[in-house]
Tab-separated table of C-alpha atoms in Angstrom:
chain	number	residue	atom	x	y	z
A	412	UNK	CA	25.075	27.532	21.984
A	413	UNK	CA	27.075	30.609	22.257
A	414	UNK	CA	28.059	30.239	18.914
A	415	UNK	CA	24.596	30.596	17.444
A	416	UNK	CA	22.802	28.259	14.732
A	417	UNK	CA	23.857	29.877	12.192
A	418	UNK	CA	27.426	28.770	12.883
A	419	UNK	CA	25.990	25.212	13.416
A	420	UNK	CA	24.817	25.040	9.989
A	421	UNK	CA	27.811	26.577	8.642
A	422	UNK	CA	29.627	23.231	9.823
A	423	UNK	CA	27.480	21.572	7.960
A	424	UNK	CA	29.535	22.158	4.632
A	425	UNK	CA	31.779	19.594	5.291
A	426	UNK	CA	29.203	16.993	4.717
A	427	UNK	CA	28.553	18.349	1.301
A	428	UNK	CA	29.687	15.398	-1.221
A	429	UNK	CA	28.547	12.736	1.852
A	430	UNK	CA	25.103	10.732	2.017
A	431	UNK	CA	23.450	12.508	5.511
A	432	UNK	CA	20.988	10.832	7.934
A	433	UNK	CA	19.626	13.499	10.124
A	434	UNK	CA	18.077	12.838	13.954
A	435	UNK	CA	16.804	15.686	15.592
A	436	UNK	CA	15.581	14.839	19.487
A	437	UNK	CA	13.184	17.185	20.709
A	438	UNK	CA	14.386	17.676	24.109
A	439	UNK	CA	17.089	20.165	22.532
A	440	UNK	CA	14.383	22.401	22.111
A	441	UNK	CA	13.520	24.416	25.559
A	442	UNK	CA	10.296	23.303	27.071
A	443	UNK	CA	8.699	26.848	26.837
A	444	UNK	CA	8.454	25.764	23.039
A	445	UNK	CA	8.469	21.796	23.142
A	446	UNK	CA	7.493	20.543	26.890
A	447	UNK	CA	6.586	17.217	25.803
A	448	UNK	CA	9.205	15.372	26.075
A	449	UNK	CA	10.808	13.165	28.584
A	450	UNK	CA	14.174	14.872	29.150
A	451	UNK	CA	12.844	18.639	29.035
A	452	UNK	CA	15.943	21.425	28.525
A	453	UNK	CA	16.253	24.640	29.735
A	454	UNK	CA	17.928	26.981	28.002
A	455	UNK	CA	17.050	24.989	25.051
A	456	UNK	CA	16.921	25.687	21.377
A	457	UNK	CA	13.818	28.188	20.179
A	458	UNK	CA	11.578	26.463	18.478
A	459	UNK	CA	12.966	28.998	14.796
A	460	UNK	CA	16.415	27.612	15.907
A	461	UNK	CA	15.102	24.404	15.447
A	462	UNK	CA	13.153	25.082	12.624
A	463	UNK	CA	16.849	26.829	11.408
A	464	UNK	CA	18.928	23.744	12.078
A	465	UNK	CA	17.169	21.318	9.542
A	466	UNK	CA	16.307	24.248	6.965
A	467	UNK	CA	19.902	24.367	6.489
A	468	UNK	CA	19.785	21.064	5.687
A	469	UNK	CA	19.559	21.931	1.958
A	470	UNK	CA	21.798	21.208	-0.205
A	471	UNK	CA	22.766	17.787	1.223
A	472	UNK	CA	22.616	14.649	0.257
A	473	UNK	CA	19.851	13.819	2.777
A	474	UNK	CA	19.018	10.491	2.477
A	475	UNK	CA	17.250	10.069	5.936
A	476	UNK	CA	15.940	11.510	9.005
A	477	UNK	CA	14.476	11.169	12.413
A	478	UNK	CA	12.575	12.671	15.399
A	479	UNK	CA	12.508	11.458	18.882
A	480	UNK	CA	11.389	12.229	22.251
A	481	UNK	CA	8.161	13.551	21.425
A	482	UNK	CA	5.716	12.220	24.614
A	483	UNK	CA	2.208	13.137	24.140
A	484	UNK	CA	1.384	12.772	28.024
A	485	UNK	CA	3.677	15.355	28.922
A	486	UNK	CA	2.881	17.965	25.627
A	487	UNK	CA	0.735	21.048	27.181
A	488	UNK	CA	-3.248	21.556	26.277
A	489	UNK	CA	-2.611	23.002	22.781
A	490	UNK	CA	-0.329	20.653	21.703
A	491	UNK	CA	2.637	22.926	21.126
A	492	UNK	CA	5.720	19.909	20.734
A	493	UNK	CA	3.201	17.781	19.157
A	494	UNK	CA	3.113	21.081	16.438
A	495	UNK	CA	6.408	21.550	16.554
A	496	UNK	CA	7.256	18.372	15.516
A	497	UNK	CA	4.787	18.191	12.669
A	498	UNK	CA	6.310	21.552	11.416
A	499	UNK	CA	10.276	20.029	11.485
A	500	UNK	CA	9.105	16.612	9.347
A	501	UNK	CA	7.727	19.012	7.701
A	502	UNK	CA	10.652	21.183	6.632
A	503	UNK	CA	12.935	17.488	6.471
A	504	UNK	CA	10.085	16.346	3.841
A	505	UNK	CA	10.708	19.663	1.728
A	506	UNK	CA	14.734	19.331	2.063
A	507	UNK	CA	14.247	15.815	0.693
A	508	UNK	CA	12.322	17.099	-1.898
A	509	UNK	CA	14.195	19.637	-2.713
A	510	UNK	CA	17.359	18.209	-3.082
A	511	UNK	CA	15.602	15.564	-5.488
């Protein structure tokens, strides 16, 4: 963490040349910006780092991906991890694309 995202998706040059599958659980991201999950984190990504982590994603040979630890029950009255994760299959989607 104290190294900042950034420098996690610097690290992710040495998968260039490699076929990636890519899981990202939700309960990495700090329940001020994803409190539905089952495992919540505090001190947790943002939910831009998060959005950060898979945007770097381009570029690699991304051949599949996951998202877990989304609970409904415990996601607040506007749905905020329930957005969240539409927005980061979102931005997997486009990296797929993308690299296509």
């Amino acid at each position: 963490r104290e190294r900042g995202v950034g420098w996690a998706v610097e690290q992710y040059e040495r998968l260039r040349g490699s076929k990636v599958y890519a899981s990202f659980d939700i309960d990495a991201v700090d329940p001020a910006f994803a409190p539905g999950t089952g495992t919540p984190e505090v001190g947790g990504l943002t939910s831009y780092d998060a959005l950060a982590l898979v945007r770097g994603l381009r570029g690699l040979d991304l051949v599949g991906f996951d998202l877990v630890e989304v609970a409904p029950q415990y996601d607040s009255p506007g749905q905020i991890t329930a957005l969240l994760a539409a927005n980061l299959m979102f931005e997997f989607l486009s990296v797929v694309a993308l690299g296509r």
